[in-house]
Amino acid sequence: MKNLHVLISGASIAGPALAGLLTRAGCTVTVVERAPALRSGGQAVDFKGATHRTVLARMGLLDEVLRRQTGGQDQTIVDAAGRPRAVIPGEFTGGEIEIRRGDLAELLYERSGCEYLFGDTITSLTETAGGVDVTFAHAAPRRFDLVAGADGIHSNVRRLAFGPERGYVQYLGHHYALAELGEDLARGEAEMYNEPGRMAAVGGPKASAFFVFASPELDYDRTDTARQRQLLVDAYRGAGWRVPELMARIPQAREFHLDSLSRVTIDRYSRGRVVLLGDAAYGNTLGGFGTGLAVVGAYVLAGELLAADGDHRIAFARYEELMRDYAKVSQRGSAGPFLAPPSPLRIKLRDWTFKSRFLLGLLLKATDGFATGIELPDYASGS
């Protein structure tokens, strides 16, 4: 595939993972990312089971991921007075291997070995018989053989190649926010507090503050951080526990991100020479499988392109055949009602899940089954 020129949109997890694999296979790869630099923040992410470990090993990443792992930390669910209600074990919150999202992104970036266009975005895609003509907001137009959209649930590539977001993204009734509110919170004990339809969590390695709240779908400019901060503060007015203290810090938060809990449903992962990967194709916000799906998807897509000697028609069809069933886990349920139950009774029932070894065991067994539910080809050996 030495003559294959590939453009990847998105420099979070899926994009750099695919870039590294394709570069190793001899492709010439360019990654375009709207952000001005690699994003260092975000929640910790995790990998579960033999399938994830196998892919990380075959990508040459396992040892370094293990070296950088945070280790799952128990999280205590508390009431308004700070008294413990239940404990979420680290094996549930952190999977088998937990690593800071920023550390994983940095590792994948370092190993990708390709060109990056930061602070830029694709403005048009025009497919021709010989490739895809691409224009950018800032860079000069170029032609690529293939374009991969690894740019998240709000994918720009999907919008340009498949149509408006409303046709593929379903709002699930909740929003979430991540905020870096100070080292004192990040170093503290991991605690989570609930009121009906609202959750606030601080401490531990995932992020200094994490919020999930039920709401009608909010209308805001995704680049207007000040407006997003205000929406979060408004959503938590009158809340107890330490929430007033946390809200007082939001206007000065060093890093802040707010988004909807949404699910992507699409009948095809590719159209012509354009293919979707990760959350752009099969995302479900906070579903617990996004990072694993992204990395496995990158491995399968790159492997199928290699097996087909760059013939995208064969490779994309096989990629979809392998990933469609595996990615079905992203179509199941929503994390919103689990993290922010809608009533006091539902909060109690959720807490009982973690108090009961039997129920917790069933939950862990189910998640392990989802994570390993794919027959993974070994592309290096041709089998």
CSV table of C-alpha atoms in Angstrom, one decimal:
chain,number,residue,atom,x,y,z
A,1,MET,CA,0.0,0.0,0.0
A,2,LYS,CA,3.0,2.3,-0.4
A,3,ASN,CA,1.2,4.5,-2.9
A,4,LEU,CA,-2.0,4.9,-0.9
A,5,HIS,CA,-2.5,8.5,0.4
A,6,VAL,CA,-5.0,8.6,3.3
A,7,LEU,CA,-6.6,11.6,5.0
A,8,ILE,CA,-7.9,11.0,8.6
A,9,SER,CA,-10.1,13.6,10.3
A,10,GLY,CA,-9.7,13.6,14.1
A,11,ALA,CA,-6.7,13.3,16.4
A,12,SER,CA,-8.3,11.9,19.6
A,13,ILE,CA,-8.0,8.1,19.8
A,14,ALA,CA,-9.4,6.4,16.7
A,15,GLY,CA,-7.6,8.7,14.2
A,16,PRO,CA,-4.0,8.4,15.5
A,17,ALA,CA,-4.6,4.7,16.1
A,18,LEU,CA,-5.5,4.2,12.4
A,19,ALA,CA,-2.7,6.6,11.3
A,20,GLY,CA,0.0,4.5,13.1
A,21,LEU,CA,-1.2,1.2,11.6
A,22,LEU,CA,-1.5,2.6,8.1
A,23,THR,CA,1.9,4.3,8.3
A,24,ARG,CA,3.5,1.0,9.3
A,25,ALA,CA,1.8,-0.6,6.3
A,26,GLY,CA,3.5,1.9,4.0
A,27,CYS,CA,0.7,4.4,3.5
A,28,THR,CA,1.2,8.2,3.3
A,29,VAL,CA,-1.1,9.5,6.0
A,30,THR,CA,-2.3,13.0,7.0
A,31,VAL,CA,-4.4,13.7,10.1
A,32,VAL,CA,-6.4,16.9,10.2
A,33,GLU,CA,-7.6,18.2,13.6
A,34,ARG,CA,-9.8,21.1,14.4
A,35,ALA,CA,-8.2,21.8,17.8
A,36,PRO,CA,-4.9,23.8,17.8
A,37,ALA,CA,-3.0,21.1,19.5
A,38,LEU,CA,-3.3,17.6,20.9
A,39,ARG,CA,-6.0,17.5,23.6
A,40,SER,CA,-4.5,16.4,26.9
A,41,GLY,CA,-7.6,16.3,29.1
A,42,GLY,CA,-10.7,14.2,29.4
A,43,GLN,CA,-11.8,11.2,31.5
A,44,ALA,CA,-9.7,8.2,32.0
A,45,VAL,CA,-10.5,5.4,29.5
A,46,ASP,CA,-10.3,1.7,29.9
A,47,PHE,CA,-9.8,-1.6,28.1
A,48,LYS,CA,-11.4,-4.9,28.9
A,49,GLY,CA,-10.6,-8.5,28.2
A,50,ALA,CA,-8.5,-10.6,25.8
A,51,THR,CA,-9.6,-8.9,22.6
A,52,HIS,CA,-8.5,-5.4,23.7
A,53,ARG,CA,-5.2,-6.7,25.1
A,54,THR,CA,-4.5,-8.6,21.9
A,55,VAL,CA,-5.1,-5.6,19.7
A,56,LEU,CA,-2.9,-3.4,21.9
A,57,ALA,CA,-0.2,-6.1,21.8
A,58,ARG,CA,-0.3,-6.4,18.0
A,59,MET,CA,-0.1,-2.7,17.7
A,60,GLY,CA,3.0,-2.7,19.8
A,61,LEU,CA,1.3,-0.6,22.5
A,62,LEU,CA,0.5,-2.9,25.3
A,63,ASP,CA,3.6,-2.6,27.4
A,64,GLU,CA,3.6,1.2,27.3
A,65,VAL,CA,-0.2,1.3,28.1
A,66,LEU,CA,0.4,-0.9,31.1
A,67,ARG,CA,3.3,1.3,32.2
A,68,ARG,CA,1.1,4.4,32.0
A,69,GLN,CA,-2.1,2.8,33.5
A,70,THR,CA,-3.7,4.5,36.4
A,71,GLY,CA,-5.1,1.5,38.1
A,72,GLY,CA,-8.8,1.3,38.8
A,73,GLN,CA,-9.9,3.2,41.9
A,74,ASP,CA,-12.9,2.6,44.0
A,75,GLN,CA,-15.5,5.4,44.0
A,76,THR,CA,-17.8,6.0,46.9
A,77,ILE,CA,-21.4,7.1,46.4
A,78,VAL,CA,-22.3,9.5,49.1
A,79,ASP,CA,-25.4,11.3,50.4
A,80,ALA,CA,-25.9,15.1,50.8
A,81,ALA,CA,-24.0,14.9,54.2
A,82,GLY,CA,-21.1,13.0,52.7
A,83,ARG,CA,-22.0,9.7,54.2
A,84,PRO,CA,-21.2,6.6,52.2
A,85,ARG,CA,-24.2,4.9,50.4
A,86,ALA,CA,-22.3,2.4,48.3
A,87,VAL,CA,-18.9,1.7,46.7
A,88,ILE,CA,-18.4,1.4,42.9
A,89,PRO,CA,-15.4,-1.0,42.7
A,90,GLY,CA,-12.4,0.0,40.6
A,91,GLU,CA,-12.8,-3.1,38.4
A,92,PHE,CA,-16.1,-1.7,37.2
A,93,THR,CA,-15.1,1.9,36.7
A,94,GLY,CA,-11.6,1.2,35.3
A,95,GLY,CA,-12.0,-2.1,33.4
A,96,GLU,CA,-9.0,-4.4,33.2
A,97,ILE,CA,-6.6,-1.6,32.1
A,98,GLU,CA,-7.3,2.1,32.8
A,99,ILE,CA,-5.3,4.9,31.4
A,100,ARG,CA,-5.8,8.7,31.2
A,101,ARG,CA,-7.3,9.6,27.9
A,102,GLY,CA,-4.7,12.3,27.3
A,103,ASP,CA,-1.9,9.8,28.0
A,104,LEU,CA,-3.3,7.3,25.5
A,105,ALA,CA,-3.8,10.1,22.9
A,106,GLU,CA,-0.2,11.2,23.3
A,107,LEU,CA,1.1,7.7,23.0
A,108,LEU,CA,-0.9,7.1,19.8
A,109,TYR,CA,0.3,10.4,18.4
A,110,GLU,CA,3.9,9.7,19.1
A,111,ARG,CA,3.7,6.3,17.4
A,112,SER,CA,1.7,7.5,14.4
A,113,GLY,CA,4.6,8.8,12.3
A,114,CYS,CA,2.6,11.0,10.0
A,115,GLU,CA,1.7,14.6,9.1
A,116,TYR,CA,-0.7,16.5,11.3
A,117,LEU,CA,-2.7,19.6,10.4
A,118,PHE,CA,-3.7,21.1,13.7
A,119,GLY,CA,-6.1,24.0,13.9
A,120,ASP,CA,-7.8,23.1,10.5
A,121,THR,CA,-10.8,21.3,9.3
A,122,ILE,CA,-12.2,19.8,6.0
A,123,THR,CA,-14.7,22.1,4.2
A,124,SER,CA,-15.6,19.9,1.2
A,125,LEU,CA,-15.2,16.4,-0.1
A,126,THR,CA,-15.5,15.7,-3.9
A,127,GLU,CA,-15.1,12.1,-5.0
A,128,THR,CA,-13.7,11.4,-8.5
A,129,ALA,CA,-12.7,8.3,-10.3
A,130,GLY,CA,-9.1,8.8,-9.1
A,131,GLY,CA,-9.6,9.8,-5.5
A,132,VAL,CA,-11.2,12.4,-3.2
A,133,ASP,CA,-10.6,16.1,-3.8
A,134,VAL,CA,-10.5,17.8,-0.3
A,135,THR,CA,-10.6,21.5,0.6
A,136,PHE,CA,-9.6,22.8,4.0
A,137,ALA,CA,-10.4,25.9,6.0
A,138,HIS,CA,-6.7,26.9,5.9
A,139,ALA,CA,-4.5,24.4,4.1
A,140,ALA,CA,-4.3,24.2,0.3
A,141,PRO,CA,-6.6,21.7,-1.5
A,142,ARG,CA,-5.3,18.2,-1.9
A,143,ARG,CA,-6.3,14.9,-3.4
A,144,PHE,CA,-6.3,11.7,-1.4
A,145,ASP,CA,-7.1,8.1,-2.2
A,146,LEU,CA,-9.2,7.6,0.9
A,147,VAL,CA,-10.7,9.7,3.7
A,148,ALA,CA,-11.5,8.3,7.2
A,149,GLY,CA,-13.8,10.2,9.5
A,150,ALA,CA,-12.6,9.6,13.1
A,151,ASP,CA,-13.9,12.9,14.3
A,152,GLY,CA,-16.4,11.8,17.0
A,153,ILE,CA,-20.2,11.8,17.4
A,154,HIS,CA,-20.4,15.3,15.8
A,155,SER,CA,-18.4,14.1,12.8
A,156,ASN,CA,-17.7,16.7,10.1
A,157,VAL,CA,-16.7,14.0,7.6
A,158,ARG,CA,-20.0,12.2,8.2
A,159,ARG,CA,-21.9,15.4,7.7
A,160,LEU,CA,-20.1,16.2,4.4
A,161,ALA,CA,-20.2,12.6,3.0
A,162,PHE,CA,-23.5,11.2,4.4
A,163,GLY,CA,-25.7,14.2,5.3
A,164,PRO,CA,-26.8,16.3,8.3
A,165,GLU,CA,-26.2,15.1,11.8
A,166,ARG,CA,-29.9,14.9,12.7
A,167,GLY,CA,-30.2,11.9,10.4
A,168,TYR,CA,-27.7,9.9,12.3
A,169,VAL,CA,-27.4,11.1,15.9
A,170,GLN,CA,-30.1,10.5,18.5
A,171,TYR,CA,-30.2,12.6,21.7
A,172,LEU,CA,-30.6,10.3,24.8
A,173,GLY,CA,-32.0,12.8,27.3
A,174,HIS,CA,-28.9,13.8,29.3
A,175,HIS,CA,-25.9,16.1,29.0
A,176,TYR,CA,-22.5,15.7,30.6
A,177,ALA,CA,-19.6,18.0,31.5
A,178,LEU,CA,-16.0,17.5,32.5
A,179,ALA,CA,-14.1,20.3,34.3
A,180,GLU,CA,-10.6,20.7,35.7
A,181,LEU,CA,-11.4,22.5,38.9
A,182,GLY,CA,-8.1,22.3,40.8
A,183,GLU,CA,-5.5,19.9,42.0
A,184,ASP,CA,-7.0,19.7,45.4
A,185,LEU,CA,-10.1,18.1,44.0
A,186,ALA,CA,-8.2,15.8,41.6
A,187,ARG,CA,-6.1,14.5,44.5
A,188,GLY,CA,-9.0,13.8,46.8
A,189,GLU,CA,-11.0,10.7,47.3
A,190,ALA,CA,-13.2,9.6,44.4
A,191,GLU,CA,-16.8,10.4,45.4
A,192,MET,CA,-20.1,10.6,43.5
A,193,TYR,CA,-23.3,12.3,44.6
A,194,ASN,CA,-26.8,11.9,43.2
A,195,GLU,CA,-30.1,13.8,43.2
A,196,PRO,CA,-32.9,12.7,40.9
A,197,GLY,CA,-31.7,13.5,37.4
A,198,ARG,CA,-28.4,14.9,38.5
A,199,MET,CA,-24.9,13.5,39.3
A,200,ALA,CA,-21.7,15.2,40.4
A,201,ALA,CA,-18.4,13.4,40.9
A,202,VAL,CA,-15.0,14.6,42.0
A,203,GLY,CA,-11.6,13.0,42.8
A,204,GLY,CA,-9.6,10.1,41.4
A,205,PRO,CA,-7.8,9.8,38.1
A,206,LYS,CA,-10.7,10.2,35.7
A,207,ALA,CA,-11.2,14.0,36.0
A,208,SER,CA,-11.3,16.5,38.8
A,209,ALA,CA,-15.1,17.0,38.3
A,210,PHE,CA,-17.7,15.1,36.2
A,211,PHE,CA,-21.4,15.9,35.9
A,212,VAL,CA,-24.3,14.2,34.2
A,213,PHE,CA,-27.8,15.7,34.2
A,214,ALA,CA,-31.2,15.1,32.6
A,215,SER,CA,-32.4,17.9,30.4
A,216,PRO,CA,-34.3,18.7,27.2
A,217,GLU,CA,-31.8,18.9,24.4
A,218,LEU,CA,-29.8,22.2,24.9
A,219,ASP,CA,-29.2,24.6,22.0
A,220,TYR,CA,-25.8,26.2,22.1
A,221,ASP,CA,-22.8,27.0,20.0
A,222,ARG,CA,-20.2,24.3,20.5
A,223,THR,CA,-17.5,26.9,20.4
A,224,ASP,CA,-19.1,29.1,23.0
A,225,THR,CA,-17.5,27.8,26.2
A,226,ALA,CA,-18.8,30.7,28.4
A,227,ARG,CA,-22.4,29.8,27.4
A,228,GLN,CA,-21.8,26.1,28.1
A,229,ARG,CA,-20.4,26.9,31.6
A,230,GLN,CA,-23.5,28.9,32.4
A,231,LEU,CA,-25.8,26.1,31.2
A,232,LEU,CA,-24.1,23.7,33.6
A,233,VAL,CA,-24.4,26.1,36.5
A,234,ASP,CA,-28.1,26.7,35.8
A,235,ALA,CA,-28.7,22.9,35.6
A,236,TYR,CA,-27.3,22.5,39.2
A,237,ARG,CA,-29.0,25.4,41.0
A,238,GLY,CA,-30.3,24.3,44.4
A,239,ALA,CA,-28.3,21.0,44.5
A,240,GLY,CA,-26.8,19.8,47.8
A,241,TRP,CA,-23.6,18.2,48.9
A,242,ARG,CA,-20.5,20.0,47.6
A,243,VAL,CA,-22.2,21.1,44.4
A,244,PRO,CA,-22.4,24.9,45.2
A,245,GLU,CA,-18.6,24.9,45.8
A,246,LEU,CA,-18.0,23.1,42.5
A,247,MET,CA,-20.3,25.4,40.6
A,248,ALA,CA,-18.5,28.5,42.0
A,249,ARG,CA,-15.3,27.2,40.4
A,250,ILE,CA,-16.8,26.5,36.9
A,251,PRO,CA,-16.3,30.0,35.5
A,252,GLN,CA,-12.5,29.7,36.1
A,253,ALA,CA,-12.2,26.0,35.2
A,254,ARG,CA,-8.8,25.5,33.4
A,255,GLU,CA,-10.4,22.9,31.0
A,256,PHE,CA,-14.1,22.5,30.4
A,257,HIS,CA,-16.2,20.4,28.1
A,258,LEU,CA,-20.0,20.0,27.8
A,259,ASP,CA,-21.8,17.8,25.4
A,260,SER,CA,-25.0,15.7,25.0
A,261,LEU,CA,-25.3,12.0,25.6
A,262,SER,CA,-26.1,10.7,22.2
A,263,ARG,CA,-26.1,7.6,20.0
A,264,VAL,CA,-25.0,7.2,16.4
A,265,THR,CA,-27.1,5.0,14.2
A,266,ILE,CA,-26.0,4.6,10.6
A,267,ASP,CA,-26.8,1.9,8.1
A,268,ARG,CA,-23.4,1.9,6.4
A,269,TYR,CA,-19.9,2.8,7.7
A,270,SER,CA,-18.6,3.8,4.2
A,271,ARG,CA,-19.6,5.7,1.1
A,272,GLY,CA,-17.4,5.4,-1.9
A,273,ARG,CA,-13.8,6.3,-0.8
A,274,VAL,CA,-15.0,7.7,2.6
A,275,VAL,CA,-15.2,5.5,5.7
A,276,LEU,CA,-16.2,6.2,9.3
A,277,LEU,CA,-14.5,5.0,12.4
A,278,GLY,CA,-15.0,5.1,16.1
A,279,ASP,CA,-17.7,7.4,17.6
A,280,ALA,CA,-18.4,8.8,14.1
A,281,ALA,CA,-19.7,5.4,13.1
A,282,TYR,CA,-20.8,3.7,16.3
A,283,GLY,CA,-20.6,6.1,19.2
A,284,ASN,CA,-22.7,6.0,22.4
A,285,THR,CA,-21.6,8.7,24.8
A,286,LEU,CA,-20.3,7.4,28.1
A,287,GLY,CA,-21.4,3.9,27.0
A,288,GLY,CA,-18.2,2.4,28.4
A,289,PHE,CA,-17.0,0.8,25.2
A,290,GLY,CA,-16.0,3.8,23.0
A,291,THR,CA,-12.2,3.6,23.4
A,292,GLY,CA,-12.1,-0.2,22.9
A,293,LEU,CA,-14.4,0.1,19.8
A,294,ALA,CA,-12.2,2.8,18.4
A,295,VAL,CA,-8.9,0.9,18.8
A,296,VAL,CA,-10.4,-2.4,17.6
A,297,GLY,CA,-12.1,-0.6,14.7
A,298,ALA,CA,-8.8,1.0,13.7
A,299,TYR,CA,-7.0,-2.3,13.8
A,300,VAL,CA,-9.7,-4.1,11.7
A,301,LEU,CA,-9.9,-1.2,9.1
A,302,ALA,CA,-6.2,-1.0,8.7
A,303,GLY,CA,-5.8,-4.8,8.5
A,304,GLU,CA,-8.5,-5.2,5.9
A,305,LEU,CA,-6.9,-2.5,3.7
A,306,LEU,CA,-3.7,-4.4,4.0
A,307,ALA,CA,-5.3,-7.7,3.2
A,308,ALA,CA,-7.0,-6.2,0.2
A,309,ASP,CA,-3.8,-4.5,-1.0
A,310,GLY,CA,-5.5,-1.1,-0.7
A,311,ASP,CA,-8.7,-2.0,-2.6
A,312,HIS,CA,-11.1,0.1,-0.5
A,313,ARG,CA,-14.3,-1.6,-1.9
A,314,ILE,CA,-13.2,-5.0,-0.6
A,315,ALA,CA,-11.7,-3.6,2.6
A,316,PHE,CA,-14.5,-1.4,3.6
A,317,ALA,CA,-17.1,-4.2,3.1
A,318,ARG,CA,-15.1,-6.6,5.2
A,319,TYR,CA,-14.5,-4.0,7.9
A,320,GLU,CA,-18.2,-3.4,8.2
A,321,GLU,CA,-19.0,-7.1,8.2
A,322,LEU,CA,-16.6,-7.7,11.1
A,323,MET,CA,-17.4,-4.5,13.1
A,324,ARG,CA,-21.2,-4.3,12.7
A,325,ASP,CA,-22.1,-7.0,15.2
A,326,TYR,CA,-19.3,-6.1,17.6
A,327,ALA,CA,-20.4,-2.5,17.7
A,328,LYS,CA,-24.0,-3.4,18.5
A,329,VAL,CA,-23.1,-2.9,22.2
A,330,SER,CA,-23.0,0.9,21.4
A,331,GLN,CA,-26.7,0.7,20.4
A,332,ARG,CA,-27.8,-0.7,23.7
A,333,GLY,CA,-29.2,1.6,26.4
A,334,SER,CA,-27.9,4.9,27.7
A,335,ALA,CA,-25.6,5.7,30.6
A,336,GLY,CA,-27.7,8.7,31.6
A,337,PRO,CA,-30.3,7.0,33.7
A,338,PHE,CA,-27.7,4.8,35.4
A,339,LEU,CA,-25.4,7.7,36.3
A,340,ALA,CA,-28.2,10.1,37.1
A,341,PRO,CA,-31.3,8.0,38.0
A,342,PRO,CA,-34.6,9.9,37.6
A,343,SER,CA,-36.0,9.3,41.1
A,344,PRO,CA,-34.9,8.5,44.7
A,345,LEU,CA,-36.1,4.9,44.2
A,346,ARG,CA,-34.1,4.4,41.1
A,347,ILE,CA,-31.0,5.9,42.9
A,348,LYS,CA,-31.5,3.3,45.6
A,349,LEU,CA,-31.9,0.4,43.2
A,350,ARG,CA,-28.8,1.5,41.3
A,351,ASP,CA,-26.8,1.6,44.5
A,352,TRP,CA,-28.0,-1.9,45.4
A,353,THR,CA,-26.4,-3.1,42.2
A,354,PHE,CA,-23.0,-2.3,43.8
A,355,LYS,CA,-23.9,-3.7,47.2
A,356,SER,CA,-24.9,-7.1,45.8
A,357,ARG,CA,-22.0,-9.2,44.7
A,358,PHE,CA,-24.3,-11.3,42.6
A,359,LEU,CA,-25.7,-8.4,40.6
A,360,LEU,CA,-22.3,-6.8,40.3
A,361,GLY,CA,-20.8,-10.1,39.1
A,362,LEU,CA,-23.5,-10.3,36.4
A,363,LEU,CA,-22.8,-6.8,35.3
A,364,LEU,CA,-19.1,-7.4,35.0
A,365,LYS,CA,-19.6,-10.6,33.2
A,366,ALA,CA,-21.9,-8.9,30.7
A,367,THR,CA,-19.4,-6.1,30.0
A,368,ASP,CA,-16.5,-8.6,29.5
A,369,GLY,CA,-18.6,-10.5,27.1
A,370,PHE,CA,-19.4,-7.4,25.0
A,371,ALA,CA,-15.7,-6.5,24.9
A,372,THR,CA,-14.6,-9.9,23.6
A,373,GLY,CA,-17.4,-10.5,21.1
A,374,ILE,CA,-15.4,-10.5,17.9
A,375,GLU,CA,-13.4,-13.1,16.0
A,376,LEU,CA,-10.2,-11.1,15.5
A,377,PRO,CA,-8.1,-11.8,12.4
A,378,ASP,CA,-4.3,-11.8,12.7
A,379,TYR,CA,-3.5,-9.7,9.7
A,380,ALA,CA,0.3,-10.0,10.2
A,381,SER,CA,0.1,-13.8,9.8
A,382,GLY,CA,-2.6,-13.6,7.1
A,383,SER,CA,-5.1,-15.7,9.2
